[in-house]
Amino acid sequence: MFNKDLLKGKGILVTGGGSGLGLAMARRFAELGAAVAICGRNEEKLKKAVAEIGAAGNPVAYAVCDVRDYDAVTAMYQKLREELGEINGLVNNAAGNFYCASEDLTPGGFRAVVDIVLQGTFNCTQQLGKYLIEHKKPGSILNIVTTYTQTGSAFVLPSACAKAGVEAMTKTLAYEWAEYGIRVNGIAPGPFPTKGAWQRLMPSKDVEQMYLKRHPMHRFGNPEELANLAAFLLSDMAAYISGDVVVIDGAEHLQGGQFNFLTQLMPREQLKAIFQAMHPKKKQG
Ligand code: NAP
């Protein structure tokens, strides 16, 4: 579907690009012609990822950087610009999350997640925006949020609050920076099995099976599916899309529909028989 040069001329930084969905996106951007930069806190992980991303033959660079630290982010952009050239794309993907009953959260636990997700996204976004505006260059920013920014979610209060803040930032800056040619969008992923997410959020194989049973497609997402959506949104094919958050979750976020629970109760044929018995005179379909 995509031209191999779709992202040629783009220099894209993926925060947390050394593993998980960040790495899947970074790899895909490089395959589509972008110069790609990744950052994270673990240098060994970044070096390994760079080798993988570089297989596509396009320039790639990394910087060890904790996105919570504004000055470290300044130094990171400087290093990456020297090594890679222009950065005009950013994916705010780095995140932390953990289960905790909200009454048991400590201020430090709450702050740890908010600092990475919300403050980190501000640090990376504001500094890139400032640079692009000063140099009169267009750019594109993509924020990885979650579907529970809209509904909230039990046991992940810091993440829900921080990601909702990032979603507000997405819409605020999309409008404010539109006149500078800077687009800001979001992606809200459903469940994508990554080592990081599964270690923190999928306690056992039994819970995984229960999760799959209640998911409307009965499957998890494939990181390549998300990477393709990210590539499209960062590309010039999406030049008129800004301020949007695209959900990619196989319709999972719609499970609150009033009668959706019926699909979980019994096989569809059995449901149809019940509907027929309730309305015997009406021919359906
Ligand atoms: P992951 O495997 O845990 O990856 C997170 C990455 O962020 C790691 O590479 C980590 O590297 C980096 N990171 C964490 N704290 C950082 C910091 N302070 N500074 C710089 N980098 C930092 O997570 P994932 O599953 O790929 O998720 C990626 C994104 O998708 C996240 O925003 C997540 O909230 C979102 N998401 C994922 C799912 C899912 O099912 N997987 C669902 C909804 C939303 P270091 O530890 O080396 O720094």
Coordinates of C-alpha atoms and ligand atoms in Angstrom, one line a residue:
M1 CA 0.0 0.0 0.0
F2 CA 2.8 2.4 0.9
N3 CA 5.4 3.7 -1.6
K4 CA 8.9 2.8 -0.4
D5 CA 9.8 6.5 -0.3
L6 CA 6.7 7.6 1.7
L7 CA 8.8 9.1 4.5
K8 CA 11.8 10.2 2.5
G9 CA 13.1 13.7 3.7
K10 CA 11.7 13.1 7.2
G11 CA 13.9 12.9 10.3
I12 CA 11.7 11.2 12.9
L13 CA 12.5 10.8 16.6
V14 CA 10.7 8.0 18.4
T15 CA 11.0 8.2 22.2
G16 CA 11.2 4.8 23.8
G17 CA 12.2 3.5 20.4
G18 CA 14.5 0.9 21.7
S19 CA 11.8 -1.7 22.4
G20 CA 8.1 -2.6 22.0
L21 CA 5.8 -0.5 19.8
G22 CA 8.4 2.2 19.6
L23 CA 10.9 -0.1 18.0
A24 CA 8.2 -1.5 15.6
M25 CA 7.4 2.1 14.5
A26 CA 11.1 3.1 14.1
R27 CA 11.8 0.0 12.0
R28 CA 8.8 0.7 9.7
F29 CA 9.7 4.4 9.3
A30 CA 13.2 3.4 8.2
E31 CA 11.8 0.9 5.7
L32 CA 9.8 3.8 4.3
G33 CA 12.8 6.0 3.7
A34 CA 13.0 8.1 6.9
A35 CA 16.1 9.0 8.9
V36 CA 15.2 7.7 12.3
A37 CA 16.3 8.6 15.8
I38 CA 15.4 6.7 19.0
C39 CA 16.0 7.5 22.6
G40 CA 15.6 5.8 26.0
R41 CA 17.4 5.2 29.2
N42 CA 19.1 1.9 28.5
E43 CA 22.1 2.3 26.1
E44 CA 22.5 -1.5 25.4
K45 CA 18.9 -1.8 24.3
L46 CA 19.2 1.3 22.1
K47 CA 22.4 0.0 20.4
K48 CA 20.7 -3.3 19.6
A49 CA 17.7 -1.5 18.2
V50 CA 19.8 0.7 16.1
A51 CA 21.4 -2.3 14.4
E52 CA 17.9 -3.6 13.6
I53 CA 16.5 -0.3 12.3
G54 CA 19.7 0.3 10.3
A55 CA 19.1 -2.9 8.3
A56 CA 16.8 -0.8 6.0
G57 CA 19.9 1.1 4.9
N58 CA 18.7 4.6 6.0
P59 CA 20.5 6.8 8.5
V60 CA 19.7 6.0 12.2
A61 CA 21.0 7.4 15.4
Y62 CA 20.3 7.1 19.1
A63 CA 20.6 9.2 22.3
V64 CA 20.5 8.0 25.9
C65 CA 17.9 10.4 27.4
D66 CA 15.4 10.4 30.1
V67 CA 12.5 12.4 28.7
R68 CA 11.6 13.7 32.2
D69 CA 14.7 15.9 32.1
Y70 CA 14.2 19.1 30.1
D71 CA 17.9 19.8 29.8
A72 CA 18.7 16.2 28.8
V73 CA 16.1 16.6 26.0
T74 CA 17.8 19.8 24.8
A75 CA 21.2 17.9 24.7
M76 CA 19.5 15.0 22.9
Y77 CA 18.1 17.1 20.1
Q78 CA 21.5 18.7 19.6
K79 CA 23.3 15.4 19.4
L80 CA 20.7 13.9 17.0
R81 CA 20.7 17.0 14.7
E82 CA 24.5 16.7 14.5
E83 CA 24.4 13.0 13.7
L84 CA 21.3 12.7 11.6
G85 CA 20.4 16.2 10.3
E86 CA 17.0 17.7 10.5
I87 CA 14.4 16.3 12.9
N88 CA 10.9 17.2 11.7
G89 CA 8.9 14.3 13.1
L90 CA 8.4 13.1 16.6
V91 CA 6.6 10.2 18.2
N92 CA 6.0 10.6 21.9
N93 CA 5.9 6.9 22.7
A94 CA 7.9 6.5 26.0
A95 CA 5.7 5.7 28.9
G96 CA 5.5 3.9 32.2
N97 CA 2.5 2.2 33.8
F98 CA 1.6 -0.2 36.6
Y99 CA -1.4 -1.7 38.3
C100 CA -2.2 -0.2 41.7
A101 CA -5.4 0.3 43.7
S102 CA -5.7 4.0 43.7
E103 CA -6.1 4.2 47.5
D104 CA -2.7 2.6 47.8
L105 CA -0.8 4.9 45.4
T106 CA 2.0 7.0 46.8
P107 CA 2.7 10.5 45.6
G108 CA 6.0 9.2 44.1
G109 CA 4.2 6.4 42.2
F110 CA 1.7 8.9 40.7
R111 CA 4.4 11.4 39.8
A112 CA 6.7 8.8 38.2
V113 CA 4.1 8.0 35.5
V114 CA 2.9 11.6 35.0
D115 CA 6.5 12.7 34.7
I116 CA 7.4 10.3 31.9
V117 CA 4.1 10.5 30.0
L118 CA 2.9 14.1 30.4
Q119 CA 6.0 16.1 31.4
G120 CA 8.2 14.0 29.0
T121 CA 5.8 14.6 26.1
F122 CA 5.8 18.3 26.9
N123 CA 9.6 18.4 27.1
C124 CA 10.1 16.7 23.7
T125 CA 7.2 18.4 21.9
Q126 CA 7.7 21.9 23.1
Q127 CA 11.4 21.9 22.2
L128 CA 10.8 20.4 18.7
G129 CA 8.0 22.9 18.1
K130 CA 10.1 25.8 19.2
Y131 CA 12.9 24.8 16.9
L132 CA 10.6 24.3 13.9
I133 CA 8.8 27.6 14.4
E134 CA 12.1 29.5 14.7
H135 CA 13.4 27.9 11.6
K136 CA 10.1 28.2 9.7
K137 CA 10.0 24.4 9.0
P138 CA 6.9 22.2 8.9
G139 CA 6.7 19.1 11.1
S140 CA 4.5 16.4 12.4
I141 CA 4.0 15.1 15.9
L142 CA 2.3 11.9 17.0
N143 CA 1.4 11.1 20.6
I144 CA 0.7 7.5 21.6
V145 CA -2.1 7.6 24.2
T146 CA -4.7 5.0 25.2
T147 CA -8.4 4.4 24.8
Y148 CA -9.1 4.9 28.5
T149 CA -8.4 8.6 28.2
Q150 CA -12.1 8.8 27.4
T151 CA -13.5 6.4 29.9
G152 CA -10.9 6.3 32.7
S153 CA -9.8 2.9 33.8
A154 CA -9.6 1.2 37.2
F155 CA -6.2 0.5 38.7
V156 CA -4.1 2.7 36.3
L157 CA -5.0 6.1 37.6
P158 CA -1.6 7.8 36.9
S159 CA -1.6 6.6 33.4
A160 CA -5.2 7.5 32.7
C161 CA -4.6 11.1 34.0
A162 CA -1.3 11.6 32.2
K163 CA -2.5 10.2 28.9
A164 CA -5.7 12.3 29.1
G165 CA -3.4 15.3 29.5
V166 CA -1.4 14.3 26.5
E167 CA -4.6 14.1 24.5
A168 CA -5.5 17.6 25.6
M169 CA -2.0 18.7 24.5
T170 CA -2.6 17.0 21.1
K171 CA -5.7 19.1 20.5
T172 CA -4.4 22.3 22.0
L173 CA -1.2 22.3 19.9
A174 CA -2.8 21.0 16.7
Y175 CA -4.9 24.3 16.6
E176 CA -2.2 26.6 18.0
W177 CA 0.6 25.4 15.7
A178 CA -1.5 24.8 12.6
E179 CA -0.4 28.2 11.2
Y180 CA 3.2 27.1 11.5
G181 CA 2.6 23.9 9.4
I182 CA 3.0 21.7 12.5
R183 CA 0.5 18.8 12.7
V184 CA -0.2 17.1 16.0
N185 CA -2.2 13.8 16.2
G186 CA -2.6 10.9 18.5
I187 CA -3.0 7.1 18.3
A188 CA -4.9 5.3 20.9
P189 CA -3.9 1.6 20.9
G190 CA -5.8 -1.3 22.3
P191 CA -3.9 -4.3 23.5
F192 CA -0.6 -5.0 21.7
P193 CA 1.6 -7.7 23.3
T194 CA 5.0 -6.2 24.0
K195 CA 7.4 -7.4 26.6
G196 CA 7.1 -4.2 28.6
A197 CA 3.3 -4.0 28.6
W198 CA 2.7 -7.7 29.2
Q199 CA 5.2 -7.8 32.1
R200 CA 3.4 -4.9 33.8
L201 CA -0.2 -5.5 32.8
M202 CA -0.9 -9.1 31.9
P203 CA -0.5 -11.1 35.2
S204 CA -1.0 -14.6 33.8
K205 CA -1.9 -16.8 30.8
D206 CA -5.4 -17.3 32.3
V207 CA -6.1 -13.5 32.4
E208 CA -4.8 -13.4 28.8
Q209 CA -7.3 -16.0 27.7
M210 CA -10.1 -14.1 29.5
Y211 CA -9.0 -10.9 27.8
L212 CA -9.1 -12.6 24.4
K213 CA -12.5 -14.1 25.0
R214 CA -14.1 -10.7 25.8
H215 CA -12.3 -8.8 23.0
P216 CA -14.7 -8.4 20.0
M217 CA -12.1 -9.7 17.5
H218 CA -10.7 -12.3 19.9
R219 CA -7.2 -11.3 19.1
F220 CA -4.5 -8.8 20.1
G221 CA -3.1 -6.1 17.8
N222 CA 0.0 -6.7 15.7
P223 CA 2.7 -4.0 16.2
E224 CA 3.1 -3.8 12.4
E225 CA -0.6 -2.7 12.1
L226 CA 0.1 0.2 14.5
A227 CA 3.4 1.1 12.8
N228 CA 1.6 1.4 9.4
L229 CA -1.0 3.8 10.9
A230 CA 1.8 5.8 12.5
A231 CA 3.6 6.0 9.2
F232 CA 0.5 7.2 7.4
L233 CA -0.3 9.9 10.0
L234 CA 3.3 11.2 9.9
S235 CA 3.4 11.2 6.2
D236 CA 2.3 13.9 3.8
M237 CA -0.6 11.7 2.8
A238 CA -2.2 12.9 6.0
A239 CA -1.3 16.6 5.4
Y240 CA -4.9 17.8 6.3
I241 CA -5.3 15.6 9.4
S242 CA -4.4 17.3 12.7
G243 CA -5.8 17.3 16.2
D244 CA -7.3 13.8 15.8
V245 CA -6.7 10.7 17.9
V246 CA -7.1 7.5 15.9
V247 CA -8.2 4.4 17.8
I248 CA -6.6 1.1 16.8
D249 CA -8.1 -1.6 19.0
G250 CA -10.3 -3.9 16.9
A251 CA -13.4 -2.1 18.4
E252 CA -12.5 -3.0 22.0
H253 CA -13.3 0.5 23.3
L254 CA -16.9 0.1 22.2
Q255 CA -17.6 -2.7 24.6
G256 CA -19.8 -0.4 26.7
G257 CA -22.6 -0.5 24.1
Q258 CA -25.8 -1.4 26.1
F259 CA -26.4 -4.8 24.5
N260 CA -22.9 -5.7 23.5
F261 CA -22.6 -8.0 26.5
L262 CA -25.0 -10.4 24.8
T263 CA -22.1 -11.5 22.5
Q264 CA -20.3 -12.7 25.6
L265 CA -23.1 -14.8 27.0
M266 CA -23.6 -17.5 24.3
P267 CA -22.8 -18.4 20.7
R268 CA -24.3 -16.2 18.0
E269 CA -26.6 -19.0 16.6
Q270 CA -28.1 -19.4 20.1
L271 CA -28.7 -15.7 20.3
K272 CA -30.3 -15.6 16.9
A273 CA -32.7 -18.4 17.9
I274 CA -33.7 -16.4 21.0
F275 CA -34.3 -13.3 18.9
Q276 CA -36.4 -15.3 16.5
A277 CA -38.4 -16.7 19.4
M278 CA -39.0 -13.2 20.8
H279 CA -40.2 -11.9 17.4
P280 CA -41.6 -15.0 15.7
K281 CA -43.7 -13.2 13.1
K282 CA -41.0 -10.9 11.8
K283 CA -38.7 -12.3 9.2
Q284 CA -35.2 -10.9 9.9
G285 CA -32.7 -9.7 7.4
Ligands
NAP1 P1 7.3 -0.7 26.5 O1 7.6 -1.9 25.8 O2 7.3 -0.7 28.0 O3 8.3 0.5 26.0 C1 8.4 1.7 26.6 C2 9.7 2.4 26.1 O4 9.7 3.7 26.8 C3 10.9 1.6 26.5 O5 11.7 1.5 25.4 C4 11.6 2.4 27.6 O6 13.0 2.4 27.5 C5 11.1 3.8 27.2 N1 11.0 4.7 28.4 C6 10.4 4.5 29.6 N2 10.6 5.6 30.4 C7 11.4 6.4 29.7 C8 12.0 7.7 30.1 N3 11.8 8.3 31.2 N4 12.7 8.3 29.1 C9 12.9 7.8 27.9 N5 12.4 6.6 27.6 C10 11.7 5.9 28.5 O7 5.9 -0.1 26.1 P2 5.0 -0.5 24.8 O8 4.0 -1.6 25.1 O9 5.9 -0.6 23.6 O10 4.1 0.9 24.7 C11 4.5 1.9 23.9 C12 3.5 3.0 24.0 O11 2.2 2.6 23.6 C13 3.3 3.6 25.4 O12 3.1 5.0 25.3 C14 2.1 2.9 25.9 O13 1.4 3.7 26.9 C15 1.3 2.8 24.7 N6 0.3 1.8 24.7 C16 0.6 0.5 24.7 C17 -0.3 -0.5 24.7 C18 0.1 -2.0 24.6 O14 -0.8 -2.8 24.7 N7 1.3 -2.3 24.4 C19 -1.7 -0.2 24.9 C20 -2.0 1.2 25.0 C21 -1.0 2.1 24.9 P3 13.9 2.5 28.8 O15 13.3 1.8 29.9 O16 15.2 1.9 28.3 O17 14.0 4.0 29.1

